[in-house]
Every structure is written in structure tokens, then in C-alpha cells.
mmCIF file of C-alpha atoms in Angstrom:
data_model
loop_
_atom_site.group_PDB
_atom_site.id
_atom_site.type_symbol
_atom_site.label_atom_id
_atom_site.label_comp_id
_atom_site.label_asym_id
_atom_site.label_seq_id
_atom_site.Cartn_x
_atom_site.Cartn_y
_atom_site.Cartn_z
ATOM 1 C CA MET A 1 0.000 0.000 0.000
ATOM 2 C CA LYS A 2 1.283 3.451 -0.794
ATOM 3 C CA VAL A 3 2.141 5.439 2.301
ATOM 4 C CA LYS A 4 0.014 8.513 1.559
ATOM 5 C CA ASN A 5 -3.078 6.384 0.900
ATOM 6 C CA TYR A 6 -2.415 4.536 4.135
ATOM 7 C CA LEU A 7 -2.050 7.700 6.197
ATOM 8 C CA GLN A 8 -4.989 9.495 4.569
ATOM 9 C CA GLN A 9 -7.411 6.821 5.787
ATOM 10 C CA VAL A 10 -8.006 8.969 8.874
ATOM 11 C CA GLN A 11 -9.049 11.985 6.813
ATOM 12 C CA LYS A 12 -11.354 9.899 4.647
ATOM 13 C CA ILE A 13 -13.109 8.226 7.575
ATOM 14 C CA ASP A 14 -13.418 11.593 9.314
ATOM 15 C CA ALA A 15 -15.054 13.030 6.172
ATOM 16 C CA VAL A 16 -17.466 10.082 6.014
ATOM 17 C CA ILE A 17 -18.442 10.673 9.657
ATOM 18 C CA THR A 18 -19.036 14.373 9.008
ATOM 19 C CA ASN A 19 -21.173 13.591 5.966
ATOM 20 C CA LYS A 20 -23.144 10.922 7.828
ATOM 21 C CA MET A 21 -23.864 13.437 10.596
ATOM 22 C CA ILE A 22 -25.174 15.912 8.024
ATOM 23 C CA GLU A 23 -27.249 13.155 6.432
ATOM 24 C CA ARG A 24 -28.695 12.210 9.835
ATOM 25 C CA GLU A 25 -29.693 15.816 10.513
ATOM 26 C CA GLN A 26 -31.342 16.043 7.095
ATOM 27 C CA TRP A 27 -33.410 12.923 7.786
ATOM 28 C CA LEU A 28 -34.447 14.290 11.198
ATOM 29 C CA THR A 29 -35.400 17.621 9.643
ATOM 30 C CA LEU A 30 -37.450 15.843 7.002
ATOM 31 C CA ALA A 31 -39.162 13.694 9.643
ATOM 32 C CA SER A 32 -40.112 16.719 11.714
ATOM 33 C CA SER A 33 -41.416 18.570 8.655
ATOM 34 C CA LEU A 34 -43.646 15.593 7.833
ATOM 35 C CA SER A 35 -45.207 15.406 11.282
ATOM 36 C CA GLY A 36 -48.797 16.547 11.699
ATOM 37 C CA GLN A 37 -49.565 20.238 12.246
ATOM 38 C CA THR A 38 -52.343 21.407 14.514
ATOM 39 C CA ASP A 39 -54.870 24.050 13.523
ATOM 40 C CA GLY A 40 -57.146 24.589 16.479
ATOM 41 C CA GLU A 41 -58.668 21.218 17.266
ATOM 42 C CA ARG A 42 -58.166 19.714 13.838
ATOM 43 C CA VAL A 43 -54.951 18.032 12.802
ATOM 44 C CA LYS A 44 -53.674 18.598 9.291
ATOM 45 C CA SER A 45 -51.369 15.963 7.913
ATOM 46 C CA SER A 46 -48.563 17.584 5.941
ATOM 47 C CA GLY A 47 -47.204 14.234 4.786
ATOM 48 C CA SER A 48 -47.853 10.588 5.255
ATOM 49 C CA ASN A 49 -47.001 8.930 8.529
ATOM 50 C CA GLN A 50 -45.119 6.294 6.542
ATOM 51 C CA LYS A 51 -42.791 8.932 5.062
ATOM 52 C CA MET A 52 -42.138 10.320 8.529
ATOM 53 C CA GLU A 53 -41.436 6.839 9.894
ATOM 54 C CA ASP A 54 -39.123 6.106 6.949
ATOM 55 C CA SER A 55 -37.220 9.330 7.622
ATOM 56 C CA VAL A 56 -36.826 8.467 11.309
ATOM 57 C CA VAL A 57 -35.591 4.971 10.383
ATOM 58 C CA MET A 58 -33.072 6.488 7.964
ATOM 59 C CA ALA A 59 -31.863 8.858 10.718
ATOM 60 C CA ILE A 60 -31.447 5.910 13.088
ATOM 61 C CA ASP A 61 -29.548 3.962 10.414
ATOM 62 C CA ALA A 62 -27.281 6.967 9.838
ATOM 63 C CA ALA A 63 -26.620 7.167 13.602
ATOM 64 C CA ARG A 64 -25.644 3.474 13.615
ATOM 65 C CA ASP A 65 -23.351 4.065 10.644
ATOM 66 C CA ILE A 66 -21.746 6.975 12.498
ATOM 67 C CA ASP A 67 -21.059 4.722 15.484
ATOM 68 C CA LYS A 68 -19.438 2.123 13.209
ATOM 69 C CA TYR A 69 -17.270 4.715 11.483
ATOM 70 C CA VAL A 70 -16.219 6.270 14.797
ATOM 71 C CA ALA A 71 -15.089 2.830 15.993
ATOM 72 C CA ARG A 72 -13.245 2.309 12.693
ATOM 73 C CA LEU A 73 -11.629 5.749 13.009
ATOM 74 C CA ARG A 74 -10.396 4.880 16.500
ATOM 75 C CA ASP A 75 -8.926 1.595 15.238
ATOM 76 C CA VAL A 76 -7.279 3.175 12.185
ATOM 77 C CA LYS A 77 -5.773 6.007 14.248
ATOM 78 C CA SER A 78 -4.405 3.470 16.707
ATOM 79 C CA GLU A 79 -2.932 1.324 13.924
ATOM 80 C CA ILE A 80 -1.376 4.288 12.129
ATOM 81 C CA SER A 81 0.050 5.585 15.409
ATOM 82 C CA GLU A 82 1.702 2.213 16.011
ATOM 83 C CA VAL A 83 3.196 2.204 12.532
ATOM 84 C CA ILE A 84 4.549 5.754 12.666
ATOM 85 C CA GLN A 85 6.036 5.135 16.105
ATOM 86 C CA GLN A 86 8.574 2.964 14.306
ATOM 87 C CA ILE A 87 10.298 5.983 12.717
ATOM 88 C CA PRO A 88 12.537 8.670 14.271
ATOM 89 C CA VAL A 89 10.787 10.902 16.791
ATOM 90 C CA LYS A 90 10.923 14.191 14.848
ATOM 91 C CA GLU A 91 9.425 12.505 11.813
ATOM 92 C CA TYR A 92 6.855 10.743 13.993
ATOM 93 C CA ASN A 93 5.789 14.082 15.451
ATOM 94 C CA VAL A 94 5.360 15.593 11.982
ATOM 95 C CA LEU A 95 3.229 12.703 10.736
ATOM 96 C CA HIS A 96 1.175 12.535 13.917
ATOM 97 C CA LYS A 97 0.337 16.221 13.702
ATOM 98 C CA LEU A 98 -0.513 15.989 10.005
ATOM 99 C CA TYR A 99 -2.433 12.735 9.797
ATOM 100 C CA ILE A 100 -3.747 12.041 13.292
ATOM 101 C CA GLN A 101 -4.310 15.572 14.599
ATOM 102 C CA GLY A 102 -5.307 16.982 11.215
ATOM 103 C CA LYS A 103 -2.923 19.929 11.193
ATOM 104 C CA ASP A 104 -1.300 21.322 8.057
ATOM 105 C CA LEU A 105 2.401 21.853 7.274
ATOM 106 C CA ASP A 106 2.237 25.523 8.310
ATOM 107 C CA ASP A 107 0.984 24.492 11.758
ATOM 108 C CA VAL A 108 3.625 21.776 12.041
ATOM 109 C CA ALA A 109 6.356 24.284 11.174
ATOM 110 C CA ALA A 110 5.020 26.806 13.703
ATOM 111 C CA ASP A 111 4.665 24.158 16.444
ATOM 112 C CA ASN A 112 8.329 23.258 15.961
ATOM 113 C CA LYS A 113 9.483 26.866 15.519
ATOM 114 C CA LYS A 114 10.857 25.894 12.116
ATOM 115 C CA SER A 115 10.262 26.918 8.519
ATOM 116 C CA TYR A 116 7.689 25.473 6.165
ATOM 117 C CA SER A 117 10.586 24.069 4.151
ATOM 118 C CA TRP A 118 11.828 22.169 7.210
ATOM 119 C CA ALA A 119 8.366 20.727 7.832
ATOM 120 C CA SER A 120 8.066 19.725 4.175
ATOM 121 C CA THR A 121 11.486 18.037 4.208
ATOM 122 C CA MET A 122 10.709 16.176 7.433
ATOM 123 C CA HIS A 123 7.393 15.106 5.964
ATOM 124 C CA GLY A 124 9.128 13.665 2.901
ATOM 125 C CA ARG A 125 11.671 11.784 4.999
ATOM 126 C CA ALA A 126 8.964 10.483 7.289
ATOM 127 C CA LEU A 127 6.910 9.239 4.343
ATOM 128 C CA ALA A 128 9.929 7.367 2.996
ATOM 129 C CA HIS A 129 10.522 5.744 6.387
ATOM 130 C CA VAL A 130 6.882 4.768 6.831
ATOM 131 C CA GLN A 131 6.808 3.305 3.324
ATOM 132 C CA GLY A 132 9.711 1.109 4.423
ATOM 133 C CA VAL A 133 7.768 0.004 7.494
ATOM 134 C CA LEU A 134 4.677 -0.746 5.390
ATOM 135 C CA ASP A 135 6.723 -2.697 2.848
ATOM 136 C CA THR A 136 8.273 -4.745 5.660
ATOM 137 C CA LEU A 137 4.875 -5.449 7.222
ATOM 138 C CA GLU A 138 3.367 -6.452 3.889
ATOM 139 C CA ALA A 139 6.232 -8.911 3.354
ATOM 140 C CA LEU A 140 5.540 -10.731 6.634
ATOM 141 C CA PRO A 141 3.706 -14.047 6.375
ATOM 142 C CA GLU A 142 -0.001 -13.692 7.184
ATOM 143 C CA ASN A 143 0.168 -16.555 9.659
ATOM 144 C CA SER A 144 3.050 -15.133 11.712
ATOM 145 C CA GLY A 145 0.603 -14.205 14.471
ATOM 146 C CA LYS A 146 2.530 -11.056 15.354
ATOM 147 C CA TYR A 147 1.004 -8.798 12.741
ATOM 148 C CA ARG A 148 -2.399 -8.363 11.224
ATOM 149 C CA PHE A 149 -1.636 -5.626 8.753
ATOM 150 C CA ARG A 150 -4.598 -3.371 7.916
ATOM 151 C CA LYS A 151 -6.922 -5.525 10.012
ATOM 152 C CA GLY A 152 -5.824 -4.208 13.390
ATOM 153 C CA LEU A 153 -2.075 -4.090 13.504
ATOM 154 C CA LYS A 154 -0.312 -5.583 16.515
ATOM 155 C CA LEU A 155 3.312 -4.573 16.538
ATOM 156 C CA GLY A 156 5.345 -6.865 18.720
ATOM 157 C CA VAL A 157 8.766 -5.570 17.786
ATOM 158 C CA ASN A 158 10.216 -2.398 16.445
ATOM 159 C CA ILE A 159 11.085 -2.401 12.799
ATOM 160 C CA HIS A 160 14.362 -0.663 12.171
ATOM 161 C CA VAL A 161 14.392 1.628 9.199
ATOM 162 C CA LYS A 162 17.556 2.889 7.655
ATOM 163 C CA ASP A 163 18.154 6.601 7.751
ATOM 164 C CA VAL A 164 17.034 8.267 4.545
ATOM 165 C CA ARG A 165 18.832 11.497 3.736
ATOM 166 C CA THR A 166 17.829 13.835 0.989
ATOM 167 C CA GLU A 167 20.754 14.800 -1.140
ATOM 168 C CA ARG A 168 20.988 18.268 -2.639
#
């Protein structure tokens, strides 16, 4: 798996959760707009009860989906954190801030009192190191018992990555 796709799983799942929350609110709004309106003692039906019930069911389904995606997000963040912990600490911090905390390179640079160029360089090095970790994990036999790559990673040992220097 390519490193950027791997790390961007968090952003994608977070976007799905946000969209599901919006969808849930839309279904709830629709359900409330379909409920009966009172006019004195008479009740006017502004929509069928079945449509209102369907909207409520869809809102409940969306809420269940949100719960599933939140659990998946927690698992993916945990797995990615374990993987990026295998690289040097400065690079780990850059990737954690970018992909787990959702910050951008400007924020990472400011947090470290460094330039944007520094943050960009560290990001590139970190990506190269994580790609090495991912390649190593993918090469492990599925039945090794120590790793379950992309299904809930369990790192039992540190994977040593060679230092990657950018030449100018």
C-alpha cells in the first residue's frame, strides 16, 4: 500500500463521519417537517405517517453508521500511530500532527518553531521511512501471528528503518 493512501485513511473516515452526521440531521429535519400540524382542534397531515417513519428509520440507520465509522476511526488512528512510532521521533511528530491531529504543514512548522521548508522536508523523509515500514509489514507471512496488517495491527517488535537522507 502506498504510504500517503495509508495515512490518509483517517481523513477519509473523518469526512465520512461528518457527511453521515449531516445526512442524519437532514433525515431528522425531514421527519419533523412531515409530522402533523395542529390548527385549532383539527390536525392537518402535511405528509404521510409512513414517510415520517421512513425518515426516522433512515436517521437511526445513519446514527448506527456513524457509530461504526467512529469505531473504525479509532482503530485506524491506533494502527497508524503504532506504525509511525517505528520511525525517528521528529518525523513521527510531523506525521502525527498531520495525519492524526489533522494539522497542516504551516501548523507543524510553527509548532516546531521551524520553517515550512523544514516541515516539508521532514514530511518527505517520514513518508519514505513509513513506506519502508509498510513494505516490511506487507512482506511478513499472514500466519506469523505477530502482525495483522490493515486488520488491526499488533506490533510486537520495532522495525528498524535505515536513515534516509535527501541529497541536494
